Structures are given as C-alpha cells and as structure tokens.
XYZ file of C-alpha atoms in Angstrom:
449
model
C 76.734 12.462 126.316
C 79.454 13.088 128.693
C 78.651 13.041 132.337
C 80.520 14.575 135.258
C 80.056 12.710 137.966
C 80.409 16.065 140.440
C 79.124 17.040 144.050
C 76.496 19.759 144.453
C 77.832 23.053 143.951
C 78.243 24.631 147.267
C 78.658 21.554 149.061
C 81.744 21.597 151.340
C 83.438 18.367 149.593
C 83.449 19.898 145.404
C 86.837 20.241 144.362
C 88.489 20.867 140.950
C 90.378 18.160 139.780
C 88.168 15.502 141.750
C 86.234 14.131 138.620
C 85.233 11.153 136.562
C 84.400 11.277 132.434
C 82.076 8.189 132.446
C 79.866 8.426 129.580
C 76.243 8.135 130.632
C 76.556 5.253 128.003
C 79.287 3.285 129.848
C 78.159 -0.306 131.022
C 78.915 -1.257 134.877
C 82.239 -3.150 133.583
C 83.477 -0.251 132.570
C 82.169 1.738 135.257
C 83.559 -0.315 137.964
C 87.360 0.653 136.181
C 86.906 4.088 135.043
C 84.383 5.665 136.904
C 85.146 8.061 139.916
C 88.341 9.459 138.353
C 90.147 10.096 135.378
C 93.129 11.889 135.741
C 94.520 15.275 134.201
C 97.483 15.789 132.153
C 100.261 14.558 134.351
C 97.905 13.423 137.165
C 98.365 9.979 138.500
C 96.705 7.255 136.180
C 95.722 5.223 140.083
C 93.596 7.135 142.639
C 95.739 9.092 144.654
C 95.163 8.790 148.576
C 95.234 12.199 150.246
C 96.311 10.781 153.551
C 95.558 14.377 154.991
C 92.836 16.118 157.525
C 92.896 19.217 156.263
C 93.692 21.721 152.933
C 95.288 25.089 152.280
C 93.251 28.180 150.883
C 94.748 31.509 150.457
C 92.500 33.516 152.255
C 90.617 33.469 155.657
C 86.909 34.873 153.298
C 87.634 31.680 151.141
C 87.598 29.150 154.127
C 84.521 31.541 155.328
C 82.685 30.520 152.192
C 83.943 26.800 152.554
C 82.176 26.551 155.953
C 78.701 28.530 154.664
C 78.775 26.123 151.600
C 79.087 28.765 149.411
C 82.049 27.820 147.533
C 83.109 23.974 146.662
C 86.168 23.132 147.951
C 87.871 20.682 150.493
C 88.629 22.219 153.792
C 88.559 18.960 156.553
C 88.449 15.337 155.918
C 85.906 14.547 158.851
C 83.476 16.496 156.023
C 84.865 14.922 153.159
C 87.713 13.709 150.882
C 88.586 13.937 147.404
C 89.747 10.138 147.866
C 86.470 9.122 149.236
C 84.258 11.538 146.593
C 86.031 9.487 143.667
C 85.282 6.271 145.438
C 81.140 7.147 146.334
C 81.209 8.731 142.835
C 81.703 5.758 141.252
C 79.262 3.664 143.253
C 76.863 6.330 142.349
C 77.331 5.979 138.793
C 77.110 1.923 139.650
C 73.678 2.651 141.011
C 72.832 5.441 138.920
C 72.150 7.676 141.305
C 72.227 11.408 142.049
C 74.858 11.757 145.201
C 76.607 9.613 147.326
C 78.356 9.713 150.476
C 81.310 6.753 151.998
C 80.557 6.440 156.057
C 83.180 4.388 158.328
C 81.226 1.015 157.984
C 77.769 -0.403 156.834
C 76.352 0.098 160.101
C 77.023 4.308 159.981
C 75.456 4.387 156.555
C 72.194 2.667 157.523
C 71.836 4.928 160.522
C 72.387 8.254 158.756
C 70.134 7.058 156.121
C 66.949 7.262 158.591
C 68.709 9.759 161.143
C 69.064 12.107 157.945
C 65.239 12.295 157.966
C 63.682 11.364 160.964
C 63.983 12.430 164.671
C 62.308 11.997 167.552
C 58.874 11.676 167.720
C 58.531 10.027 164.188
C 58.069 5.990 162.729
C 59.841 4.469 160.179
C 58.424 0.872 158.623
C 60.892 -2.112 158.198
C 61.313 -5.398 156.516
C 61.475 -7.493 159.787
C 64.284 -10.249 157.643
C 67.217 -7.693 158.163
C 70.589 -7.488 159.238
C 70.761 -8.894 163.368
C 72.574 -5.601 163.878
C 70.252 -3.401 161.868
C 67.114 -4.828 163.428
C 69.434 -3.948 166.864
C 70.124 -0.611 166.005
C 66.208 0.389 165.134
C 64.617 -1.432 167.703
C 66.953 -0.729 170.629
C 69.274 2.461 170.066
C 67.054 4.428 167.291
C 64.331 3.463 170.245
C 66.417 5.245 172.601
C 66.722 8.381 170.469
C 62.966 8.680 170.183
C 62.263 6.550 166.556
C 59.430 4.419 166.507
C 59.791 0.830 164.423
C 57.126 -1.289 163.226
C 59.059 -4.532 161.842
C 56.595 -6.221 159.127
C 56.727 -9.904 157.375
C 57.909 -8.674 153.955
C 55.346 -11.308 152.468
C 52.871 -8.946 154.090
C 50.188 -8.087 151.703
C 49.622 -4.673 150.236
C 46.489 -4.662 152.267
C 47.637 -5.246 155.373
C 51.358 -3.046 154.406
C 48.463 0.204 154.274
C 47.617 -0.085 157.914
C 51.032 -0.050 159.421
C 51.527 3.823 158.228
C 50.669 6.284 160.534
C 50.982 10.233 160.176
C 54.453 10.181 161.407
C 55.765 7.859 159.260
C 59.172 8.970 157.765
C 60.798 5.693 155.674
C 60.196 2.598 154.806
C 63.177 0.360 155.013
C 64.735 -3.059 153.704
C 66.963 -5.498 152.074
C 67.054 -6.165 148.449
C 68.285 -9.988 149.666
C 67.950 -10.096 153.228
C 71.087 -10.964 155.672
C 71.269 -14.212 156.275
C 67.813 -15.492 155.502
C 67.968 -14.676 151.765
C 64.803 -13.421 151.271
C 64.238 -11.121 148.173
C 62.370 -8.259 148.429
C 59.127 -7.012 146.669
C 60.785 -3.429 145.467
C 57.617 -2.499 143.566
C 55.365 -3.706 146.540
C 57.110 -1.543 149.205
C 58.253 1.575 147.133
C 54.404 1.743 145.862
C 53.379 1.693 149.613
C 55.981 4.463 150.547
C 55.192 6.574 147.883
C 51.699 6.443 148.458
C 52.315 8.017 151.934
C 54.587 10.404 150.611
C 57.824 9.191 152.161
C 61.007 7.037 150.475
C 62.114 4.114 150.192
C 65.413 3.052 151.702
C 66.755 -0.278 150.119
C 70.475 -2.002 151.738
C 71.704 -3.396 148.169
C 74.741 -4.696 149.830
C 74.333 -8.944 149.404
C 72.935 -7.972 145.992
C 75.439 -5.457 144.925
C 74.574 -2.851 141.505
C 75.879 -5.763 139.394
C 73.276 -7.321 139.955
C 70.219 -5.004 141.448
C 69.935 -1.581 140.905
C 66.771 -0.650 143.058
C 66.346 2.695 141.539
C 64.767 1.321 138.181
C 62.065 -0.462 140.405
C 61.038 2.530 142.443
C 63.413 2.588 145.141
C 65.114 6.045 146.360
C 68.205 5.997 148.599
C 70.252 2.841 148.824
C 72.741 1.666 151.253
C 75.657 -0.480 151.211
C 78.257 -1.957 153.699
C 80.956 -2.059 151.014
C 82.900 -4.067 153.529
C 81.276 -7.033 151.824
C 80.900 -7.767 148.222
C 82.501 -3.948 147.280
C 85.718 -4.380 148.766
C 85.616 -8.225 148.024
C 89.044 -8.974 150.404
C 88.221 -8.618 153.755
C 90.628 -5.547 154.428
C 88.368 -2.653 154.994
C 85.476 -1.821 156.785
C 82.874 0.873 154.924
C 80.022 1.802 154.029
C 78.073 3.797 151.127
C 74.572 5.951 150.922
C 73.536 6.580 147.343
C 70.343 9.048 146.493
C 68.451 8.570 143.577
C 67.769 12.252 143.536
C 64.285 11.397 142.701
C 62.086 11.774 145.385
C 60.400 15.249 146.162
C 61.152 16.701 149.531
C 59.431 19.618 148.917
C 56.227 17.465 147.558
C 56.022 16.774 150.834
C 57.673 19.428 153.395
C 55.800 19.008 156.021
C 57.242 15.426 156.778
C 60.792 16.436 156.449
C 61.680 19.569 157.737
C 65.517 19.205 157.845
C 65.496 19.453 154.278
C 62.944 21.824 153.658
C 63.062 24.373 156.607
C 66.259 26.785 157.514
C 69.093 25.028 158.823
C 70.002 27.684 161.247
C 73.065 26.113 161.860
C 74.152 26.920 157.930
C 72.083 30.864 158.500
C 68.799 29.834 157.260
C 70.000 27.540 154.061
C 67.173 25.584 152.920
C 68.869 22.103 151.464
C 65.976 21.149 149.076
C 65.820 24.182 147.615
C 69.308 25.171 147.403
C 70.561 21.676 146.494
C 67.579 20.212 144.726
C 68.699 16.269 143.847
C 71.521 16.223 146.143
C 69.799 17.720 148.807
C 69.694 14.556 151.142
C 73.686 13.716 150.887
C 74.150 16.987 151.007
C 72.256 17.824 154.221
C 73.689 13.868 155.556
C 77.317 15.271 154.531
C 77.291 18.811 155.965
C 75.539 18.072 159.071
C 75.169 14.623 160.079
C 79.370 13.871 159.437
C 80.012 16.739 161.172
C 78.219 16.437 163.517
C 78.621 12.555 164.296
C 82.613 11.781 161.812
C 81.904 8.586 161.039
C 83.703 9.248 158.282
C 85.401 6.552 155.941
C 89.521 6.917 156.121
C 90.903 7.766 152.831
C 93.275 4.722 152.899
C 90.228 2.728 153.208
C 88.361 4.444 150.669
C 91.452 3.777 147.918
C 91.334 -0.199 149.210
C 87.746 -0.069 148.099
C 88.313 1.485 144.944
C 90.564 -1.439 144.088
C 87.858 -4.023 144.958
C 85.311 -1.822 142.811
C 87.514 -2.252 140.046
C 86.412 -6.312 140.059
C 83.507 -6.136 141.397
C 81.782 -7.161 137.585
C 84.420 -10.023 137.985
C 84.052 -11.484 141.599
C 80.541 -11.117 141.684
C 79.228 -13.725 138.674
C 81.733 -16.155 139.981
C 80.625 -16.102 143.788
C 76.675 -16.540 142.435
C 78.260 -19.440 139.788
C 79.846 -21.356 142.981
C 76.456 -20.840 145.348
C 74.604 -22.286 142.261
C 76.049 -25.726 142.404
C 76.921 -25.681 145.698
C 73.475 -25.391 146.428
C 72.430 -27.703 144.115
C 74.547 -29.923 145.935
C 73.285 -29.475 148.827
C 69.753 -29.584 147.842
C 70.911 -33.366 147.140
C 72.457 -34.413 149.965
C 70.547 -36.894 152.365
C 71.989 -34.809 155.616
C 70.761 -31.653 154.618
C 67.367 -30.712 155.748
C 66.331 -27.617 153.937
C 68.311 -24.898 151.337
C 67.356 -21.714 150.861
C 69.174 -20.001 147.815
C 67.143 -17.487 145.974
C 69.260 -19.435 142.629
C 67.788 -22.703 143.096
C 64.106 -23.317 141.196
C 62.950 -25.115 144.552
C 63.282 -21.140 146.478
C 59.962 -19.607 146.805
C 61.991 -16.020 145.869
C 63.277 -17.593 142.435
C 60.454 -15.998 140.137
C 60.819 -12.805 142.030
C 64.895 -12.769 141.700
C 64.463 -13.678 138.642
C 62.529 -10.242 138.032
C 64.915 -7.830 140.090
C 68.118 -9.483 139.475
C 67.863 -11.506 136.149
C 72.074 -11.738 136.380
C 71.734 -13.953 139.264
C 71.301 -13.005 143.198
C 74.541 -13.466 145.374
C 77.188 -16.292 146.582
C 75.587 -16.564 149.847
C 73.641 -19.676 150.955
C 71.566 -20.461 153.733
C 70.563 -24.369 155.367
C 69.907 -26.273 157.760
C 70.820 -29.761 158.486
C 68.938 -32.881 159.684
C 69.811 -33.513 163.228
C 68.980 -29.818 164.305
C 71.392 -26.725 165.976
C 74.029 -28.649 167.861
C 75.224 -30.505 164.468
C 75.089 -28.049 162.145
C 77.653 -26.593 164.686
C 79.508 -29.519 164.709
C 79.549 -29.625 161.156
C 80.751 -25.952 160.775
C 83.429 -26.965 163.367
C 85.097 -29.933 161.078
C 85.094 -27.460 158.028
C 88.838 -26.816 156.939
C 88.582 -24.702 153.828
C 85.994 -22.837 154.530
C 86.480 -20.769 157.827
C 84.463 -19.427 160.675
C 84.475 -15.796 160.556
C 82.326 -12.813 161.316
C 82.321 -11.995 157.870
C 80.480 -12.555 154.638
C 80.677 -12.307 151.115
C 84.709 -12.591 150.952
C 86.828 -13.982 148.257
C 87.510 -16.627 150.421
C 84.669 -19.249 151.580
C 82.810 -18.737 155.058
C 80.529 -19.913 157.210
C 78.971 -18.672 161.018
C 75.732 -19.891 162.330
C 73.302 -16.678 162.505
C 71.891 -17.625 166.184
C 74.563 -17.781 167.998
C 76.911 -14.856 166.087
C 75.482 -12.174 164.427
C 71.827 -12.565 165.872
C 72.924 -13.504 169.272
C 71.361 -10.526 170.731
C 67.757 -11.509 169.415
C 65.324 -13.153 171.636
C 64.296 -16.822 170.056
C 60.502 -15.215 169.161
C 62.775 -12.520 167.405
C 65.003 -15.095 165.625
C 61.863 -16.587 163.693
C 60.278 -13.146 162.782
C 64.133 -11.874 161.277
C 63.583 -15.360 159.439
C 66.701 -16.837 160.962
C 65.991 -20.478 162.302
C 68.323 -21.989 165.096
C 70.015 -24.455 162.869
C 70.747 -21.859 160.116
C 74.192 -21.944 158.799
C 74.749 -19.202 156.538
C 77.551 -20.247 154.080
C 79.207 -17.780 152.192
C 80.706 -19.002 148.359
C 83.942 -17.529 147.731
C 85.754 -17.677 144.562
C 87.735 -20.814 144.714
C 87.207 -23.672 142.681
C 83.764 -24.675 143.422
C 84.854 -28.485 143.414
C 86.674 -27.788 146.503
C 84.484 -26.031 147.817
C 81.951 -28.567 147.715
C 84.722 -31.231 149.076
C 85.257 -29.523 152.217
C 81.718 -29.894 152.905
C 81.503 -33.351 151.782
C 84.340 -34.331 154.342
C 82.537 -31.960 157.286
C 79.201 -33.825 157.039
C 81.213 -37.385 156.699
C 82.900 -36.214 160.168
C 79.438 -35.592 161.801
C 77.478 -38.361 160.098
C-alpha cells in the first residue's frame, strides 16, 4: 500500500509537490534514501533547498486562507519549509509516526515538546539520568515559566512511579539511552504509568536513533531528537526533530490539555484535536508555538541533514560495532575502574537493551578510571585521535568529561542523581578503524600510568 507521507490538511506548511512514495512496506534502509521526497517528472532527483522566507500566491483571499489554516500551502519559512517537511517527513516514516516537525537544535525540540502541552501551573515527571542541559532547562527556566518537575530514579519501581503523579500532571519525560550515563530506559514501565494518568509519554530517541529504537511499538507517544548527533552524523549542523505517534487521545482526556482541545482564539475558535485529529499536536506546536517562538530549522541545514539521513542505517551499526570492542577493551584494562556500555554482558541495562534495541544500543561509552577525576582528565588530555569536543556521536571519535562540560552547571548532589560520577569520561566511538581507536587510548593511559 502506498503511503503519502503528507502534512495535515489545513496546516500552514502542505504543499503540492512536497511528497514522498515510501511504501508502508519499505524497511528503514530504504527509508533513510527514499523517504521524504521523490521527485516529479523533471523535478530534481536531490532535495532541492528553497533558500527562501517567503512564497507567491495569486490572490490576497488565498494568503487569507493560508494564515486561518484553511488551505495547505507555504506562505513563510519561520512556519515551515518544504525543505524541512521532506526532511521531518522522513524521520517520521523512520519512527513511524503520524507528524513531525524540524526545530533549530535538540534543545528547541525538547522544550516545545512539553511547552506544546503544559503551561503554568502544571507538573510534568522526568527520568532524573537526562541530558545536563535538559535537566537545566526543566528545573531552572521551565521553573521560571511556572512548570513544576519532579526528577525520579528511572529504576524507580512502579509502586513508588504511582505516587509522584499529581492532578496536574501533564507528561512524563525521558531518554531511551540516557546522555552520558547510558542508562536504558523501561519504555513499557513509564508509558504504562503515563497512560494510566491519562497523559503521554515523551521519549528523546536521539543516542538510540530509529535504527535502532523505535519507542512507538513499546508504548511511547511523541519522540524527540537532536539530529545534530547521530542524524546528521558530521558535525555540520545543529537541529532538532519532534515526531507524534498520532496515537494518544487528546480528547480522551480534554480536560488536561486544553490547547488542543479548546478554541484557539488566536486561529477564531479552531479546535486542533478535532480539526486535525492525529496531527493535532505538531500541528498546534507548528502553527503556534514556531510562530510564536521561530526556532525554526534553516533550510540549508535541513538539506545537510537529509544527506546524513541517507547513512544513517550505515554509520549507525558501525559506531555500536567499534563501542563493542572498545569496551570490551576497556573492561580489560588494569587502569580502568568501571565501564558502563549498555553492549557489554557485565551492564546491568544489557537484558533490557537487549529487549528495546535487539540491533545493538549506540557508539557511546561511558568509564571511569582508577586514580579518580584529575587523571581521567589527564588521560583525556594525552588523547591524539580522539578529540575533546562539545560534541557526541560524530563520525569522528570524541571524548569530554560530563562534570566539568556539559553538566558543569549541576550541583555535585545533582551530578549523582543525573547518574554522572566525577570521573566519568564519556567517549564517543566514531567510525574509524576500531584498532586505532583503541591505540590512541592505549598510548593516553601509558602517558598517565
């Protein structure tokens, strides 16, 4: 059955020629090259960029209807772009979702995901082993805005995950593998908790990717990406993603989300769930959110990521191939004095990984060696292939040490409960030749031994 992978109809960024054949039957291989667009008779065969900010329409009544999301149609590229629709389109046919959306970077798409349904006044529930500048944003500027966070242990048992609801709770929140403490997520445990209070579950899939987790088929439904990472592969441009599963039930529950259930009087009285049903929520986080907020993904961006997409199925085996026996490795060396890679049998989230991501996890590793903080530094510091960047999941090897980069902001009480110890050295596989790889760090711990 042929499948059009589409926006709503209505929504201000539809446009005719903006489409993508992908058989429902197509594997992510094939996916990753064809999906997102598939040009017309005399069309370019390669994703054009429209490098523009706005589009021509005849009439002033058909720009009218543009901006009462009446019509589809293109109209400003704050809203959206036909180079960035073909781009999310595809991811959302990765995840095998309903609707997707590109923001400017990671951090844009994980705060319109809870800003799209919760305001001031109302609680969301979080994995506390998240992203330094995720735990940042919900703790200290969603704070600011009026969110309340409750940051749980995501071993936390059912039990105990029951009492940490209250009636204002709006979404539960976390990391299929965690960023940088690798922890793998329960998906069944926390989307049967959300559900059960009649609110979603929002999943970041980014360290994971859809190659190898796709969080939908375990209950989850919206997921996140900073496509800066894994998606774009190259380290050339920032991004981020939001993908809806289309499968929770706004109207189910009404009363807890009234920006997609009540009149949007800003749109005369249009009621998003009910005139949008599955794409309601990247509708309503499209119409309203980017334009009220633009952080919207550039087009040149978006076409960079396209061509990253289009190896993702490649890159992605190889980077968990080279963390395999690079971890193995350094589960065997004397100066190491823990590993944590959910690949390794020793890692307490192998069985679980196992079960959500039977492909294999992702090519980033996390350790610690003996001799504490200051030489693990030191160690990082004599590294010469790999190199110290505030980056992760490249083509090219990395490395940064969590507690004094990307978690610096975090207090030391909240450096244990994000699971990020002091000597942590999160180590990032790239693609090269794993026996280098694993002779650069041979030579760094013989220059700190």
């Amino acid at each position: 059955m042929e499948q059009r992978y589409t926006l709503p109809e209505g929504s201000p960024s539809a446009k005719e020629g903006v489409h993508s054949r992908v058989s429902s039957g197509y594997r992510p291989e094939t996916i990753c090259i064809q999906g997102g667009w598939t040009p017309g008779k005399g069309e370019p065969r390669v994703l054009p960029i429209y490098q523009s900010t706005t589009f021509k329409y005849d009439t002033s009544e058909q720009m009218a209807r543009l901006f009462d999301l009446e019509d589809e149609g293109y109209f400003y590229t704050r809203l959206q772009n036909p180079t960035n629709d073909a781009v999310a389109q595809k991811i959302c046919a990765l995840e095998g979702g309903a609707a997707a959306m590109l923001t400017s970077s990671g951090q844009a798409a994980t705060f319109y995901s809870i800003f799209n349904i919760a305001s001031a006044g109302d609680h969301v529930i979080s994995s506390a082993t998240i992203y330094g500048g995720s735990s940042n944003l919900f703790t200290v500027t969603l704070k600011k805005l009026g969110i309340d966070f409750t940051l749980v242990d995501p071993e936390i048992s059912p039990e105990e995950l029951e009492k940490e609801f209250k009636p204002n709770t709006r979404a539960v929140f976390g990391e299929t593998i965690s960023n940088p403490s690798l922890v793998v997520l329960d998906i069944e445990k926390f989307a049967k908790a959300a559900h059960d209070h009649g609110v979603p579950l929002i999943l970041d899939n980014t360290f994971a990717t859809p190659i190898n987790c796709r969080p939908f088929e375990f209950g989850a439904d919206i997921v996140t990406h900073s496509t800066t990472k894994y998606m774009d592969g190259h380290a050339m441009s920032v991004g981020g993603c939001i993908v809806d599963s289309g499968n929770f039930d706004w109207m189910a529950h009404k009363e807890k989300f009234p920006g997609l259930t009540t009149p949007d009087e800003s749109y005369h009285g249009l009621v998003y769930a009910e005139a949008f049903g599955k794409k309601a929520y990247i509708t309503k986080a499209t119409a309203q959110l980017m334009r009220d907020l633009g952080a919207i993904q550039s087009p040149q961006n978006a076409f960079l990521l396209n061509v990253g997409l289009e190896t993702l199925h490649l890159r992605v085996p190889c980077h968990c191939e080279n963390a395999r026996k690079v971890a193995e490795y350094l589960e065997a060396c004397e100066d190491v004095a823990w590993v944590n890679y959910p690949g390794l049998k020793s890692s307490p989230y192998y069985e679980r990984a196992k079960k959500y991501m039977p492909g294999g996890t992702c090519g980033v590793i996390a350790f610690g060696l003996k001799g504490g903080r200051e030489r693990s530094i030191k160690f990082m510091d004599s590294l010469k292939l790999a190199a110290i960047v505030t980056h992760v999941a490249d083509a090219r090897t990395s490395v940064l040490h969590p507690a004094s980069h990307t978690h610096r902001q975090l207090s030391d009480e909240q450096l244990i409960e994000a699971g990020v110890k002091p000597d942590l050295i999160r180590f990032s596989v790239g693609i090269e030749n794993a026996v280098d790889i694993i002779a650069d760090i041979e030579q760094a711990l013989d220059a700190v031994r």
